[in-house]
XYZ file of C-alpha atoms in Angstrom:
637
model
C -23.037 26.781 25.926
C -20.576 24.554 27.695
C -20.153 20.468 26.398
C -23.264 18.786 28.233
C -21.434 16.128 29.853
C -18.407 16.053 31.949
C -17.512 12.289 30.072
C -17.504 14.499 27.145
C -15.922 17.353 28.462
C -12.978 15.925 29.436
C -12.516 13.766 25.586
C -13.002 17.210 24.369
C -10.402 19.026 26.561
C -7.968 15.715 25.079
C -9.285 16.454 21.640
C -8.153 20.225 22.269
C -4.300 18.901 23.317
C -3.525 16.330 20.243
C -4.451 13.092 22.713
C -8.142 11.991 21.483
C -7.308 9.202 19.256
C -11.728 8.411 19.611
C -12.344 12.063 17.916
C -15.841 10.695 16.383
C -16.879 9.353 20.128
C -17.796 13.158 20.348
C -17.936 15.038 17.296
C -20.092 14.335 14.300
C -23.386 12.823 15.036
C -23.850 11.176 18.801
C -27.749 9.173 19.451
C -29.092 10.291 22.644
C -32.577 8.271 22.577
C -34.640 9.405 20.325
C -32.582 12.324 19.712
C -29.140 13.360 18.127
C -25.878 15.710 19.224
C -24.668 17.352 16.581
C -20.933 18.928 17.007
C -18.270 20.227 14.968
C -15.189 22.229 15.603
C -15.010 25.689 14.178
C -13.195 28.096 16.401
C -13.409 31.288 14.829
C -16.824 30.765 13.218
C -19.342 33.526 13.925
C -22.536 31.554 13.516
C -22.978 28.166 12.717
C -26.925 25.739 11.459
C -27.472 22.122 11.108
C -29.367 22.202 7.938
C -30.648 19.696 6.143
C -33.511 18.148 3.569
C -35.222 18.008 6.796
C -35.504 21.471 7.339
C -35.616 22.388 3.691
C -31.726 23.634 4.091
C -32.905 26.435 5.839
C -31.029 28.280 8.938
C -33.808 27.191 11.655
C -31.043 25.044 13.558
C -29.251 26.984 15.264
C -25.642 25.483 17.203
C -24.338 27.045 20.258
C -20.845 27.660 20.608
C -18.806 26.294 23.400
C -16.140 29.403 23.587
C -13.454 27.094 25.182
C -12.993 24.594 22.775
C -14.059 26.335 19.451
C -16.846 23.624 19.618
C -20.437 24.092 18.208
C -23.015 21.779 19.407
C -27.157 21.047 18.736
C -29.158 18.131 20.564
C -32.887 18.045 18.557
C -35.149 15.167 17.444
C -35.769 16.638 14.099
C -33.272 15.032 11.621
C -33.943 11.094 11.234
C -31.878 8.289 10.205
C -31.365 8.555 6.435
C -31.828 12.350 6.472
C -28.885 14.501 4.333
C -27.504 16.902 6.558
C -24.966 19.819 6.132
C -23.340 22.603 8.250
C -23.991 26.004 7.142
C -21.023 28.543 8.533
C -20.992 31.884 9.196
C -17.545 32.164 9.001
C -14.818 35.369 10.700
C -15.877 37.361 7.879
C -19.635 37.459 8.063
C -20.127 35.406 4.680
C -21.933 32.112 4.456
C -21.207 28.705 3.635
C -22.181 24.806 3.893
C -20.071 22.535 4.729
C -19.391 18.914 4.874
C -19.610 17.571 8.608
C -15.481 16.299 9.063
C -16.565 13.647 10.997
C -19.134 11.800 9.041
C -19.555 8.473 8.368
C -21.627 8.161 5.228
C -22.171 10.312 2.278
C -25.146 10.494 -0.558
C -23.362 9.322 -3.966
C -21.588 11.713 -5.794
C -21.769 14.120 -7.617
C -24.131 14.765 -4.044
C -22.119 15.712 -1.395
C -23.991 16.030 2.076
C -23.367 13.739 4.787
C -26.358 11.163 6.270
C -27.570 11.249 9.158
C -26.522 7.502 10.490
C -25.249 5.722 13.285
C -23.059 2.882 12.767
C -24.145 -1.104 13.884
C -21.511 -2.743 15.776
C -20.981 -5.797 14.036
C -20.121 -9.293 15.566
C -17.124 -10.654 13.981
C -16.317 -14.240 13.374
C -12.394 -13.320 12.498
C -11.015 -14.231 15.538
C -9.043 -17.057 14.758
C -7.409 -14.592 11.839
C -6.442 -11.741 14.277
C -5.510 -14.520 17.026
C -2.715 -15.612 14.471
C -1.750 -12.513 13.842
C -0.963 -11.092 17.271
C 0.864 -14.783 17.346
C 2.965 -14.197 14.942
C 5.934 -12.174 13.534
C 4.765 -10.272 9.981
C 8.482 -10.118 8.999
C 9.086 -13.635 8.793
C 6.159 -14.238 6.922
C 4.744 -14.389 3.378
C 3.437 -11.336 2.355
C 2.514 -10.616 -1.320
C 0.066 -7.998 -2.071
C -2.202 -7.726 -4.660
C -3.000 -3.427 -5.521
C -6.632 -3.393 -6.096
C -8.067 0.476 -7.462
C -11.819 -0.959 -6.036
C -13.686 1.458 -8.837
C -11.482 -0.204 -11.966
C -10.783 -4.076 -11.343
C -14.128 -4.692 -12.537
C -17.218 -2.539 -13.714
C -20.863 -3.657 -14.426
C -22.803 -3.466 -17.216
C -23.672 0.431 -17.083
C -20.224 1.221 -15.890
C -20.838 1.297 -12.582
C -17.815 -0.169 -10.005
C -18.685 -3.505 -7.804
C -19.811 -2.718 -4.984
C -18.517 -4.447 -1.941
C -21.076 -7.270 -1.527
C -20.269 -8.224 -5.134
C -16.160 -7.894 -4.747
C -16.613 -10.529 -1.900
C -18.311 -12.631 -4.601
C -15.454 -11.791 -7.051
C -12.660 -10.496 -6.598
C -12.106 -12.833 -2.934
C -12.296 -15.604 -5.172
C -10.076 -14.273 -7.908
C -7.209 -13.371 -5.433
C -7.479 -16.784 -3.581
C -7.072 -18.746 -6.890
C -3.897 -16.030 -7.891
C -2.653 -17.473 -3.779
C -2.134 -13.855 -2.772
C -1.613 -13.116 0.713
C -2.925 -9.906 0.783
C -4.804 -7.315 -0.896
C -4.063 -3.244 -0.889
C -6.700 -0.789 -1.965
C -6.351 2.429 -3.012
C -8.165 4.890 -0.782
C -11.563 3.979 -0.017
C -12.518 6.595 1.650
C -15.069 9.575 0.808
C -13.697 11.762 -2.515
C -15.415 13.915 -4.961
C -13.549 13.492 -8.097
C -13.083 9.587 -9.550
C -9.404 11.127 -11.286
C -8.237 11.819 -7.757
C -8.091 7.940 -7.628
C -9.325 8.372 -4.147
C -6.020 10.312 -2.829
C -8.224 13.678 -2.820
C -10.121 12.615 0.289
C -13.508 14.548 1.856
C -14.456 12.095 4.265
C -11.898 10.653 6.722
C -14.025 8.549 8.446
C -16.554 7.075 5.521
C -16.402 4.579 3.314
C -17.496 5.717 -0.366
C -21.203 5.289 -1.323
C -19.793 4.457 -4.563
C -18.782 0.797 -3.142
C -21.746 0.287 -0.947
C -21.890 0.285 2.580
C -19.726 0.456 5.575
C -21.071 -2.885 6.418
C -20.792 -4.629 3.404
C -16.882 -3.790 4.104
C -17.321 -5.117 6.749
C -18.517 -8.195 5.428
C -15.701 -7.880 2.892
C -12.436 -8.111 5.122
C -14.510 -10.686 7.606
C -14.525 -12.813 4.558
C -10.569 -12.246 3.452
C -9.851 -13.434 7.151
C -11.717 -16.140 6.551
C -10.022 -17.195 3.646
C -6.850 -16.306 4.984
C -6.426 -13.792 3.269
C -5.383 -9.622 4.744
C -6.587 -6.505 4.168
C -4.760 -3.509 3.832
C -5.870 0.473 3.066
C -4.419 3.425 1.441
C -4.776 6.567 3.882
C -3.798 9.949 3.193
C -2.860 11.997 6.444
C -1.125 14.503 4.549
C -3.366 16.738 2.619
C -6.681 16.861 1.802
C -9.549 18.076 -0.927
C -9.277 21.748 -2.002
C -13.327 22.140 -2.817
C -14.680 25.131 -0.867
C -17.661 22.945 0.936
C -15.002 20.219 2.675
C -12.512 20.843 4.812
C -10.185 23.751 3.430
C -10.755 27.703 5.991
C -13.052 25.650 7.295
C -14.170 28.510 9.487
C -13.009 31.482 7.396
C -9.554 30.611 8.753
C -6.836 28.616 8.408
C -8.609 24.972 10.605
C -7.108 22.258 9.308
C -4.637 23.617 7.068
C -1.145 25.434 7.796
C -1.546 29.303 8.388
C 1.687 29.855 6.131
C -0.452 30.182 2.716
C 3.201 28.453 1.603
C 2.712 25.444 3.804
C -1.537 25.410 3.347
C -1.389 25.407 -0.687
C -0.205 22.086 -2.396
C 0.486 23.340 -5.646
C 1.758 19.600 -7.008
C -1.791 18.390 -6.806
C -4.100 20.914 -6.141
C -4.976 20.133 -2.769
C -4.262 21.739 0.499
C -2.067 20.479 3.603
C -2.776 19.733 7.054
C -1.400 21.253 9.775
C 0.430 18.474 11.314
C 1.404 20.293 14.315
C -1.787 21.841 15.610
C -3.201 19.219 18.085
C -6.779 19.637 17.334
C -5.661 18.281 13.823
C -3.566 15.356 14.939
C -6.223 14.267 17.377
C -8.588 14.036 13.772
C -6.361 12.081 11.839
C -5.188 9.694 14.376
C -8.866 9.031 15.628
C -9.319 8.315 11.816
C -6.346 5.684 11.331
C -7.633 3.947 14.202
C -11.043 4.182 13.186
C -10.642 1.774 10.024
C -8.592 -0.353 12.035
C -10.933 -0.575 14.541
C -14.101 -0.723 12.509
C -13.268 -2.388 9.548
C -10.544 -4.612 11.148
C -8.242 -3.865 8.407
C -4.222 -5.445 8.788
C -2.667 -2.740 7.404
C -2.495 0.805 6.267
C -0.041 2.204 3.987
C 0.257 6.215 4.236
C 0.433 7.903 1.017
C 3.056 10.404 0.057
C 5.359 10.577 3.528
C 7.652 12.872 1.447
C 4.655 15.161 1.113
C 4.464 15.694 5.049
C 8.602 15.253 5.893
C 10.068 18.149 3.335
C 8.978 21.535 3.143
C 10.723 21.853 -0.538
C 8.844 18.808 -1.916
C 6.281 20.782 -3.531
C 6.312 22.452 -6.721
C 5.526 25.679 -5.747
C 7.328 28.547 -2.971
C 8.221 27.291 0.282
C 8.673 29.003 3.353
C 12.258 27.170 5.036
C 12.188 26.260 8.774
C 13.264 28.148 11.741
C 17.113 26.488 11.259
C 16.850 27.800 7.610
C 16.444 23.898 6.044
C 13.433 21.721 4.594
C 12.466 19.549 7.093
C 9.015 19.486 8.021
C 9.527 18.919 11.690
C 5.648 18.861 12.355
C 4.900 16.538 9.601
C 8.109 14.007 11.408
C 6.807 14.377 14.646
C 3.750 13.969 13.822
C 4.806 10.975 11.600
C 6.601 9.301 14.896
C 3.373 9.891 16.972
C 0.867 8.284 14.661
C 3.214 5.336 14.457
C 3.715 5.096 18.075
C 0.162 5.292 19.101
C -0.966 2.870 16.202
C 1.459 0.359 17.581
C 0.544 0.790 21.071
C -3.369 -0.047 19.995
C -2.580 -2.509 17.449
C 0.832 -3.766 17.402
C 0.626 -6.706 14.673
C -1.001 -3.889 12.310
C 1.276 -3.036 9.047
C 2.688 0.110 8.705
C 3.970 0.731 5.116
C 5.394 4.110 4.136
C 5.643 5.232 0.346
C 8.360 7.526 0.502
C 10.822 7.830 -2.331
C 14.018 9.874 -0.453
C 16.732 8.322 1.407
C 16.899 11.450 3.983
C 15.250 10.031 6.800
C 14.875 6.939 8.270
C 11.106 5.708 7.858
C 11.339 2.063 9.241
C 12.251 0.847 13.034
C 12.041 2.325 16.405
C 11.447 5.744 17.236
C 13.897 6.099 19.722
C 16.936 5.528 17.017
C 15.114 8.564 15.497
C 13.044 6.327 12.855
C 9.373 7.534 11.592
C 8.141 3.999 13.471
C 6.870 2.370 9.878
C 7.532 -1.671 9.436
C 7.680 -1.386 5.798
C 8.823 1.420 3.331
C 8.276 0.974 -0.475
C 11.604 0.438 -2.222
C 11.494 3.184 -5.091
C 15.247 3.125 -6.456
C 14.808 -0.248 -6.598
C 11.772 0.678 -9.048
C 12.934 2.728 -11.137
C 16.588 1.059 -11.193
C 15.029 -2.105 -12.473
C 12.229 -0.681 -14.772
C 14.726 1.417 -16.897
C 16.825 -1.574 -17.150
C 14.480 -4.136 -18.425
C 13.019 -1.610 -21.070
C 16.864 -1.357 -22.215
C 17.946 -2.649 -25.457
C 19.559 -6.145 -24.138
C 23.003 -5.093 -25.856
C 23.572 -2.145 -23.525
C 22.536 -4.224 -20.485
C 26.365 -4.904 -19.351
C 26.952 -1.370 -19.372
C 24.418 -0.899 -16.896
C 24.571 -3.915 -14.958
C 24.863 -1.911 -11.549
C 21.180 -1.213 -12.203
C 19.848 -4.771 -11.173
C 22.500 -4.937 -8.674
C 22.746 -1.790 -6.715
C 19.522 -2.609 -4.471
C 21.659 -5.228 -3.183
C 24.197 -2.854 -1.387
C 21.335 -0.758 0.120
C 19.433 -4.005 1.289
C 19.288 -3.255 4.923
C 19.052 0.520 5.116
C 14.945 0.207 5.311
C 12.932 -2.798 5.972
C 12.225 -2.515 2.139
C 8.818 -4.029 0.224
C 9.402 -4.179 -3.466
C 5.779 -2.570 -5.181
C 5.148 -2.767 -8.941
C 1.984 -0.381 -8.203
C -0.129 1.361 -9.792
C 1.826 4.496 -10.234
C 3.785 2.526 -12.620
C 1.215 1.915 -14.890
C -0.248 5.237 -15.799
C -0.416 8.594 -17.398
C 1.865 7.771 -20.214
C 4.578 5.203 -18.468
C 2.743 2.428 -20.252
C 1.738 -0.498 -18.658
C 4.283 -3.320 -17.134
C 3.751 -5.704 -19.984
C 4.244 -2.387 -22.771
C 7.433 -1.228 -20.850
C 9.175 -4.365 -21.656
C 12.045 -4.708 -24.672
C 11.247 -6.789 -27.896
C 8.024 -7.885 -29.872
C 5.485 -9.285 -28.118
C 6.926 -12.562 -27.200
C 9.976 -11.322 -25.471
C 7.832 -8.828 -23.451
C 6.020 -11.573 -21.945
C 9.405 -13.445 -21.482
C 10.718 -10.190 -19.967
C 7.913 -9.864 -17.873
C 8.180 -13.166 -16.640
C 11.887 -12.631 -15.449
C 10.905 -9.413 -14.049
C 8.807 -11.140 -11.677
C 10.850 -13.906 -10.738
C 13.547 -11.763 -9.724
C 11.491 -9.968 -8.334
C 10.640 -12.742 -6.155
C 14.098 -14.117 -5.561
C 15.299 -10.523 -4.066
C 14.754 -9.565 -0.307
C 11.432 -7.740 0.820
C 8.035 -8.225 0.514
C 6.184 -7.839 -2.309
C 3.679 -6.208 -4.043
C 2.140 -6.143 -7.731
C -0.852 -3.566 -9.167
C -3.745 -5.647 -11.013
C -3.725 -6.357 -13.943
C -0.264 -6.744 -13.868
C -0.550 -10.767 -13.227
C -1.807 -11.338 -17.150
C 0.391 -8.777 -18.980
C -2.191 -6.438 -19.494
C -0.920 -4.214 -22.170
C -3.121 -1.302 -22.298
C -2.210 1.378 -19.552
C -4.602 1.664 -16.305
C -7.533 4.312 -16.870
C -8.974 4.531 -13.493
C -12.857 5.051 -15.435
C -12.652 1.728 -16.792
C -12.839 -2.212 -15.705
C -9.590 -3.883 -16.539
C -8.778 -5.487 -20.394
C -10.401 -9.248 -18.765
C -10.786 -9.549 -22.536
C -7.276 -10.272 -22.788
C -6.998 -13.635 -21.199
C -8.813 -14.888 -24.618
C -5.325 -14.920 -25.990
C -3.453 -18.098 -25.187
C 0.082 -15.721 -24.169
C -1.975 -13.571 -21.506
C -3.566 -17.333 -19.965
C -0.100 -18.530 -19.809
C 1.334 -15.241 -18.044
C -1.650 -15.274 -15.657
C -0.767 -19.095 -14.914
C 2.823 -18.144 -14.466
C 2.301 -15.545 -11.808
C -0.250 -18.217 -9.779
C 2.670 -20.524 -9.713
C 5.300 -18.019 -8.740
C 2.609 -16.906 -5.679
C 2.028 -20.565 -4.393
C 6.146 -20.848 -4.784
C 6.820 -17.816 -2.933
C 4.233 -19.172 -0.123
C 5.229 -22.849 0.348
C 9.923 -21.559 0.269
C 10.458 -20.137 3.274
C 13.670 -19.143 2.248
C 12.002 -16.609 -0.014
C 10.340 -14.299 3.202
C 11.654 -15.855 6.561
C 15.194 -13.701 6.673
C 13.812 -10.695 4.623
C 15.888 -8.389 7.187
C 18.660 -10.338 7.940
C 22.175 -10.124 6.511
C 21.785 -13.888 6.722
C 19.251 -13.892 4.001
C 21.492 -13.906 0.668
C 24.927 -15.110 -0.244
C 26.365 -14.044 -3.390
C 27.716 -16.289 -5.913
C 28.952 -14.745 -8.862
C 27.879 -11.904 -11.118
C 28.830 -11.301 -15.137
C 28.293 -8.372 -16.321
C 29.977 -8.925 -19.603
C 27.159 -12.264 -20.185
C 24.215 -10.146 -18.053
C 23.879 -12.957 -15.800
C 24.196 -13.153 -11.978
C 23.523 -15.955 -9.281
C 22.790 -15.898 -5.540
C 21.650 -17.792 -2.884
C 18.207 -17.190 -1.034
C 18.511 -18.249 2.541
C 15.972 -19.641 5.100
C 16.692 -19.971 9.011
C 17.467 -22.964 8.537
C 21.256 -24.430 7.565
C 19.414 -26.399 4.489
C 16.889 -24.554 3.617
C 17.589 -22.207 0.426
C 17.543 -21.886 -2.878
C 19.881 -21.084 -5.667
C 18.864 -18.536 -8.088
C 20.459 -17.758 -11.545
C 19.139 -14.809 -13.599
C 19.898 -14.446 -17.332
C 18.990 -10.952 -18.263
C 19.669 -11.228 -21.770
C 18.003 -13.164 -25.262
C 20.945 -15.594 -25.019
C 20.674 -19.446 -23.880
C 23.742 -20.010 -21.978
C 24.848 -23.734 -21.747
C 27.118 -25.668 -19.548
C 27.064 -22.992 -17.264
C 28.456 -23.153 -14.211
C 27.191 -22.238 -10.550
C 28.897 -22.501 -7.006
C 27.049 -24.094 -4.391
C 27.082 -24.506 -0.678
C 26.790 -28.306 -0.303
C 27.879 -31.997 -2.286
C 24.467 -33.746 -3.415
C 21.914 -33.400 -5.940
C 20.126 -30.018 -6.829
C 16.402 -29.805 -7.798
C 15.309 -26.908 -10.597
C 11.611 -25.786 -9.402
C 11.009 -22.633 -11.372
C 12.061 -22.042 -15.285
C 10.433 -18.914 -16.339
C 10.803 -20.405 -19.848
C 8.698 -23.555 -19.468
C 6.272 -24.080 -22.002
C 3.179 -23.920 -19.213
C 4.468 -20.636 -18.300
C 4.575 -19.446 -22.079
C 8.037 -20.431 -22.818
C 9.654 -22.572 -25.114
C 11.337 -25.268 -22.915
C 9.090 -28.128 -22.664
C 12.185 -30.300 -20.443
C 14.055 -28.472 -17.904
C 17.129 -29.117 -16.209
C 15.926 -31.613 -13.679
C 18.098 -32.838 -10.729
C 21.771 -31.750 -11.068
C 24.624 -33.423 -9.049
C 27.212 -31.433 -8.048
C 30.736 -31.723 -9.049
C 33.404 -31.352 -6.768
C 35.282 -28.246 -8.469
C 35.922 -25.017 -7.119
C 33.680 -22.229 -8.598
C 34.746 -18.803 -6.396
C 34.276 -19.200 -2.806
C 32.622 -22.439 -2.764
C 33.961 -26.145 -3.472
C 31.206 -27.406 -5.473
C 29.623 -26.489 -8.503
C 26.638 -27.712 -10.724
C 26.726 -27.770 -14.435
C 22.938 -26.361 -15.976
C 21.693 -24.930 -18.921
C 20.541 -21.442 -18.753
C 17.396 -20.312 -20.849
C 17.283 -17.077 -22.808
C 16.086 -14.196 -20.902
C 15.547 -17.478 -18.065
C 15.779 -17.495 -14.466
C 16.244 -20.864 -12.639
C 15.365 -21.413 -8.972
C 17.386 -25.127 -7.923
C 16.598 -26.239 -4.201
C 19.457 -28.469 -2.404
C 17.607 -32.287 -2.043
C 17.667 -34.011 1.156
C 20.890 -36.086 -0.187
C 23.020 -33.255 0.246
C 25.878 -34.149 2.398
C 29.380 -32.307 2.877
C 29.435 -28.617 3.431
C 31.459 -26.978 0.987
C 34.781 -25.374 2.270
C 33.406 -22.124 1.897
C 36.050 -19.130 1.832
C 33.094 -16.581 1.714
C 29.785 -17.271 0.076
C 30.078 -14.208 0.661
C 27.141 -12.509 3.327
C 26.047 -9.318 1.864
């Protein structure tokens, strides 16, 4: 058999060499009229049938091989739209299997696995105005704040079941509007077998899962978000994939997608198995899939799962087999890594590429050519785990550790860092945010508060799992809608409140996102480790546009206290973490402070405020402010 067309034929020659980023353009299902192209790759397979329920799963299909390209291929007018379909393999050793079609765009509900026989509806968008704005504009010098949505778990009906799309665009669009999010992140929502997988197991790389409706009710979704202003953004998982016999693993009795170094193939960590990241045929797949979602689903962002995973041959828990200079690196998984990047960018180049990647080995974010991965974003995980094991401290220790809150601030510019509170926080036995925090249950929230707005105040973008935004106390379990029940008690209404403000305040101060990367964006002012307090400045592009932040990280009000500041006038406080609204105790803050000419450090001036316990204070220079303060330093970090 040779490929019927010479369009096709030459795609499939690019397919063969790594360089068909349009994969599902010809394999999977293709509509010819009335009738339908079957194809799927399977080089070493000795036989291989479309079966289906419309041929009673029987071998009466037969697909002829194209010997070049390892390609099988059957045109017939048998299967209709709606019809389950599988391919049964006759793989290099003479035994029989079926298996899922890798290029499928819909699946029957599990526990079913077989693919449908469907072709997509190009939709006509009405997001233009969004996507105009963003090619416009520059993502690093704007707002982003992400709210981590698991799509099965922010809310279930009645009988269990997770909202489907058509009724998240009725829900939780509304919900994240009112919190003023910029964006929203789900966790994979592509095809997967297993609900405990969270969706990082995947089957299907180019389907949406039946369990949240259909691809066009996504659709519908994100045209709605862009609407409302609002971006989309999707977990993907490049690196490894499902280990059940009927998806993707020998597909054809030998090693397809996987690594032929059974070392390499086997993910022992998570029970899955790894793609081969330097065989072409593979690359071609999982590019064509990136850019499928992006293209289909006009999604803003993607953020690609466990980058370790693919970059270190050692990261696994099981034997590894070392490179051919004797070390760890995976140099398929980084070239690899530099070549989805670079074609991404070339197709999409406002789209946001955010790593999660918790080693300091490689550089993930910025160009290629300085020998970068290509990624705009990578997830800040000392900063994490730094801070987390801090704030769950007993406050009396806290000086002795101080160098946990403010290490991140000598690494700030290594990575173009985003600061996530996710979801892996919040699960098998780490105890949610709200239940990490020291004290009874009025200092957590208090805690939790200050966690936030420091959170805030630091450099990078931002990002927060759900659930997170009321204090929910009660871990996540991935099988269940979150504890809504909670915001019955007064503290959780206040908390949820809070975090609303602290989103619409991180929006409308530039100062807080418009020099993320710049060494211009913070100036020091003092730190005390002794008192577990610290102060800095947060600053915009422009000379009077900042803000002055001063954390207390400790149960203890601190009056009188003094903080340096850049200019003579009058300072307004607009954030307390421990107002009354917020769930506080203050019911008067500090108001508008004047400054007094007194040196404090490197700067001139100085304003005189009372700190709350466990309180952080944002104060924003007025327009009155006149003489700049004969500044030795303020000290750039």
């Amino acid at each position: 058999m040779e490929i019927q067309r010479k369009s096709d034929e030459k795609e499939v020659k690019k397919f063969l060499t790594g360089e068909n980023f349009y994969a599902q353009q010809i394999l999977g299902i293709q509509q010819i009229g009335d009738r339908f192209t079957f194809r799927v790759w399977a080089p070493h397979a000795q036989m291989i049938w479309l079966v289906g329920d419309f041929n009673e799963w029987q071998n009466t299909l037969d697909m002829e091989k194209d010997e070049e390209s390892g390609i099988w291929e059957v045109t017939t007018s048998i299967p209709k739209v709606g019809d389950l379909y599988k391919f049964n393999v006759q793989r290099a050793d003479g035994s029989q299997i079926m298996k899922l079609d890798p290029f499928a765009t819909r699946f029957e509900k599990r526990p079913g696995t077989a693919a449908i026989v469907q072709i997509p509806t190009p939709k006509k968008w009405r997001d233009n105005l969004w996507r105009g704005r963003q090619r416009r504009s520059d993502h690093f010098k704007r707002p982003i704040n992400i709210y981590e949505v698991h799509a099965s778990s922010w809310k279930q009906n009645e009988n269990g079941q997770p909202y489907t799309f058509k009724e998240l665009k009725d829900t939780l669009l509304p919900y994240v509007q009112k919190m003023k999010y910029t964006h929203i992140e789900f966790m994979p929502l592509m095809e997967h077998p297993l609900g405990a997988s969270w969706g990082y197991q995947l089957t299907g790389f180019f389907a949406l899962s039946s369990y949240y409706g259909t691809p066009e009710e996504f659709q519908d979704f994100v045209e709605a978000c862009h609407l409302a202003n609002i971006g989309v953004i999707v977990d993907w998982v490049p690196g490894h994939f499902c280990s059940n016999e009927d998806t993707l693993p020998y597909y054809d009795g030998t090693p397809t997608f996987e690594y032929e170094d059974a070392n390499r193939a086997k993910n022992y960590r998570w029970g899955v198995h790894n793609f081969d990241l330097g065989k072409p045929q593979v690359q071609s797949f999982l590019i064509s899939s990136a850019l499928y979602w992006i293209d289909t689903f006009h999604i803003d962002g993607i953020r690609v799962d466990a980058v370790s995973n693919m970059l270190y041959l050692d990261y696994d828990d099981g034997p590894w087999t070392p490179n051919h200079e004797g070390g760890n690196r995976n140099f398929e998984g980084y070239y690899f890594l530099q070549k989805l990047t670079s074609v991404l960018k070339q197709a999409h180049p406002n789209v946001l590429l955010i790593a999660e990647e918790s080693t300091s080995h490689t550089q993930i974010t910025g160009p290629i050519e300085t020998g970068a991965l290509g990624f705009d974003y990578k997830w800040n995980m000392g900063w994490m785990n730094d801070l987390l094991r801090f704030y769950q401290m007993d406050p009396i220790y806290r000086k002795h550790h101080f160098n946990l809150v403010t290490f991140s601030f000598m690494y700030l510019f290594n990575e173009n860092y985003l600061l996530a509170l996710s979801h892996d926080e919040v699960v098998h036995g780490k105890k949610s945010l709200m239940h990490k925090m020291w004290g009874d249950r009025y200092n957590q929230f208090a805690h939790l508060r200050n966690l936030y707005a420091f959170m805030y105040a630091h450099p990078g973008k931002k990002l927060l799992f759900m659930g997170s935004e009321w204090g929910q106390f009660l871990e996540w379990k991935y099988d269940h809608g979150l504890e809504w029940v909670d915001l019955n008690d007064s503290l959780n209404q206040h908390m949820q409140r809070y975090t609303t403000h602290l989103n619409q305040l991180y929006k409308e101060e530039r100062s807080l996102w418009e020099t993320d990367y710049s060494p211009s964006t913070i100036r020091w002012v003092a730190d005390d480790p002794e008192q577990s307090i610290l102060s800095f400045i947060r600053q915009g592009t422009r000379k009077k546009d900042f803000l002055v932040v001063v954390v207390n990280l400790v149960p203890t009000e601190r009056l009188n206290f003094k903080v340096g500041v850049p200019y003579e006038g009058e300072y307004q406080e607009i954030l307390n973490t421990e107002m009354v609204d917020f769930g506080g105790t203050w019911e008067k803050g500090n108001g508008v402070q004047s400054t007094i000419e007194e040196e404090f450090k490197d700067f001139t001036y100085q304003i005189k405020i009372n700190v709350p316990a466990l309180g952080i204070l944002y104060f924003k220079p007025m327009n009155k402010t006149t003489r700049n303060s004969t500044v030795k330093g303020g000290k750039e970090l």
